[in-house]
mmCIF file of C-alpha atoms in Angstrom:
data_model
loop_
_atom_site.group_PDB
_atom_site.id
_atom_site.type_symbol
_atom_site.label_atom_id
_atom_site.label_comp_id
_atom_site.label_asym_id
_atom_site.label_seq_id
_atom_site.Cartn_x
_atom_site.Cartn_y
_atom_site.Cartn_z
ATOM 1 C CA UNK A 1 15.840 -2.131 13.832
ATOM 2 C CA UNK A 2 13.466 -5.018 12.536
ATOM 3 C CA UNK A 3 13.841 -6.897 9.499
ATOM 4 C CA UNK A 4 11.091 -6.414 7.084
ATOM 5 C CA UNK A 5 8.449 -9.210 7.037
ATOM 6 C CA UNK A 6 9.433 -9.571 2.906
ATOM 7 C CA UNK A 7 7.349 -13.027 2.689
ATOM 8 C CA UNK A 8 3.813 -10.970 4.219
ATOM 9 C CA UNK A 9 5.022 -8.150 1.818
ATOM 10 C CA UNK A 10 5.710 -10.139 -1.112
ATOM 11 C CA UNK A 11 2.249 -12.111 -0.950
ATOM 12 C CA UNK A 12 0.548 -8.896 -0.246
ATOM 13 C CA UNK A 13 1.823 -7.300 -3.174
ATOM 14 C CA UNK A 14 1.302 -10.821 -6.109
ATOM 15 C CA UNK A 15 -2.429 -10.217 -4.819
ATOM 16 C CA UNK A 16 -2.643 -6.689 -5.428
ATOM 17 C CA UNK A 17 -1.098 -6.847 -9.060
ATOM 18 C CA UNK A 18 -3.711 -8.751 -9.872
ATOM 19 C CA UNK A 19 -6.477 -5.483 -8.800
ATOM 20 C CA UNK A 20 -7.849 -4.054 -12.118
ATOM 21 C CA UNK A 21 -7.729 -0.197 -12.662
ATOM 22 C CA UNK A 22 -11.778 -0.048 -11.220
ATOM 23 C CA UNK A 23 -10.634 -1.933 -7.936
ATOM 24 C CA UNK A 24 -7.938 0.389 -7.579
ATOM 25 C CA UNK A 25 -10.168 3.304 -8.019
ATOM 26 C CA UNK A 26 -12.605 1.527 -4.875
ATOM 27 C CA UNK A 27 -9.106 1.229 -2.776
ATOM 28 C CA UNK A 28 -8.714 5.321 -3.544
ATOM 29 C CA UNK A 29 -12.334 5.671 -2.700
ATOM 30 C CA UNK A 30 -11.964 3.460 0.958
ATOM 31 C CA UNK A 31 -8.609 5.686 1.522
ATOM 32 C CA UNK A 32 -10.196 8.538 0.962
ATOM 33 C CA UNK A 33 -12.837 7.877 3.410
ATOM 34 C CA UNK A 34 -10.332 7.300 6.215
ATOM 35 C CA UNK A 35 -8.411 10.394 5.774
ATOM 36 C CA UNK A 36 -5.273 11.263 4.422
ATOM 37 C CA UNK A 37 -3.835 12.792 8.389
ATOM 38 C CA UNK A 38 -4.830 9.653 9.822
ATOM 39 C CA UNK A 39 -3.235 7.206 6.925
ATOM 40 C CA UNK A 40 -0.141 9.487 7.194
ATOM 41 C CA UNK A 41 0.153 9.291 10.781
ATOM 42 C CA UNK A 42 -0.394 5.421 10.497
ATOM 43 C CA UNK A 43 2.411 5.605 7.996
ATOM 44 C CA UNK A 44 4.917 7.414 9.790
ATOM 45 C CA UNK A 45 4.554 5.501 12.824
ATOM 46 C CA UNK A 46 6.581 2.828 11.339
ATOM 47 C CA UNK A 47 9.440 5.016 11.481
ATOM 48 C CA UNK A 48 11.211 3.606 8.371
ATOM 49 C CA UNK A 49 15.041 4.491 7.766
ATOM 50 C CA UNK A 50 16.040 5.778 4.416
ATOM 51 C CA UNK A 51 17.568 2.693 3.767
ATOM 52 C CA UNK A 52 14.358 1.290 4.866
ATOM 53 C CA UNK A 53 11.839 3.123 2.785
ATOM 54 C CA UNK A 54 13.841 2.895 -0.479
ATOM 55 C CA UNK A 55 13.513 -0.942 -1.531
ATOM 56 C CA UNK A 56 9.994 -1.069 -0.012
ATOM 57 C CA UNK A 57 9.170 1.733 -2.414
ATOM 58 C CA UNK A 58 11.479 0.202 -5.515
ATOM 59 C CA UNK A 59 9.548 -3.366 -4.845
ATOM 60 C CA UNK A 60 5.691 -1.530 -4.954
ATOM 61 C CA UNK A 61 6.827 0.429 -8.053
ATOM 62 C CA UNK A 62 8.636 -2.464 -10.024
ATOM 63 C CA UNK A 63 5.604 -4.901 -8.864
ATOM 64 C CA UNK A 64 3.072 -2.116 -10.242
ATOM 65 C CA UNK A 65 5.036 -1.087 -13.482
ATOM 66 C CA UNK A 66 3.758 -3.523 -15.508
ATOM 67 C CA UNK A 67 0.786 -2.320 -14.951
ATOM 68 C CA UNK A 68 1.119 1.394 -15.505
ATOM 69 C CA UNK A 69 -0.260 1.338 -19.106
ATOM 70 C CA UNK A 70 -3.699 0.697 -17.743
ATOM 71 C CA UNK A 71 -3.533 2.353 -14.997
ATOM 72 C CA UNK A 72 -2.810 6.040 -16.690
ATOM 73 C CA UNK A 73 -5.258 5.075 -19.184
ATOM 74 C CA UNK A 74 -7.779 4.754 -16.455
ATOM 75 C CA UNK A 75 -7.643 8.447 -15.870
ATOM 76 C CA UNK A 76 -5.823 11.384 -13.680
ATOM 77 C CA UNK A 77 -4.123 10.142 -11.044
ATOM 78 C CA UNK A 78 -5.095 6.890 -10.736
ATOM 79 C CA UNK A 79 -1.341 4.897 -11.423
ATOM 80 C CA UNK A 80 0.401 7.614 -8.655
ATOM 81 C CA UNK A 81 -2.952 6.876 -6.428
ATOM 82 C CA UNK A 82 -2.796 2.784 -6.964
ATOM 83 C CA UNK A 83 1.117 3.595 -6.108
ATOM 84 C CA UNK A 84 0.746 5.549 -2.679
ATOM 85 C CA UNK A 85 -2.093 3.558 -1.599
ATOM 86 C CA UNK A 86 -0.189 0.322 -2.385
ATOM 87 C CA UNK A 87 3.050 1.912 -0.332
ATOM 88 C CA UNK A 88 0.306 2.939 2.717
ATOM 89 C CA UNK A 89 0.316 -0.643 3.201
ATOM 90 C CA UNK A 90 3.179 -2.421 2.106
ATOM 91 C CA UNK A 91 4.409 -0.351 5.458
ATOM 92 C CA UNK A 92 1.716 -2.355 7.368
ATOM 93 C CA UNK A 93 2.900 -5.478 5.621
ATOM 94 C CA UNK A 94 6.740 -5.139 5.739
ATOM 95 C CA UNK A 95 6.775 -3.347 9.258
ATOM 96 C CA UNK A 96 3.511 -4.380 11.064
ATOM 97 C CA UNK A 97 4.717 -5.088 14.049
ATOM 98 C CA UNK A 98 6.160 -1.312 14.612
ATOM 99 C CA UNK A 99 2.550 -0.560 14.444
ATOM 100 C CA UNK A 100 -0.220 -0.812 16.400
ATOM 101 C CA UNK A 101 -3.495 -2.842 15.956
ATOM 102 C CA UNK A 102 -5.341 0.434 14.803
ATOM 103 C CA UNK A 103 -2.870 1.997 12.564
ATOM 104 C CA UNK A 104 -2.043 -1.443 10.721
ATOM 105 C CA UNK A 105 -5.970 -1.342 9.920
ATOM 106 C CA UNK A 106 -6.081 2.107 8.547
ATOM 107 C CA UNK A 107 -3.017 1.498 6.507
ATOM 108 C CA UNK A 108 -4.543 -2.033 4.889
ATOM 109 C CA UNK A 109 -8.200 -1.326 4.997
ATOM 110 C CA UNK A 110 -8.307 0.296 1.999
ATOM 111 C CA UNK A 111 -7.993 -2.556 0.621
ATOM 112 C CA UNK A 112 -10.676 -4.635 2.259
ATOM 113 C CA UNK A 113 -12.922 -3.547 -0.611
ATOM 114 C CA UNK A 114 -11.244 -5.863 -3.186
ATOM 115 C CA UNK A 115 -9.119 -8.049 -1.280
ATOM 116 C CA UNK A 116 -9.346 -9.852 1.658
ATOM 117 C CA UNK A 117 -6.937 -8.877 3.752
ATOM 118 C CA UNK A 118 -5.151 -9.863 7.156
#
């Protein structure tokens, strides 16, 4: 197995902390628009371990607790969506090169709206 790419994750993830609860909402919206099958089967191509997947999704959820105040208070849904659309592509970030050209984009262009994004 590959080592995550932590420095692409980690400067990924101080830009999207940054995202107010309306930008989140537009990275929803863009995810949304792709589909859910095709973000999922982006997601599971990376083929993450257990041990894999757990500190990828204890980093996203530590770097977005902070922030979890305003993000409830936004309305329904919207600190579990900024959460799984966050993990979508911290996979793309941490494991890109599992991946293909195509499913890296559908996992991080949901966040072309607000950020730009390589």
């Amino acid at each position: 197995m590959t080592s995550p790419d932590l420095a692409s994750l980690d400067a990924f993830l101080a830009r999207v902390v940054e995202l107010s609860p309306a930008q989140f909402d537009a990275v929803r919206a863009a995810g949304r628009a792709i589909g859910p099958a095709r973000r999922i089967a982006a997601r599971k191509a990376a083929k993450l371990s257990a041990s894999e997947f757990s500190p990828l999704d204890t980093r996203v959820r530590d770097r977005l607790q902070p922030h979890s105040a305003e993000l409830m208070a936004f309305g329904d849904g919207a600190l579990a969506a900024a959460v799984a659309d966050t993990l979508f592509a911290a996979h793309a970030k941490a494991f890109g090169e599992r991946l293909s050209v195509e499913e890296r984009e559908i996992l991080l262009q949901p966040f072309a709206a607000v950020l730009e994004v390589d």
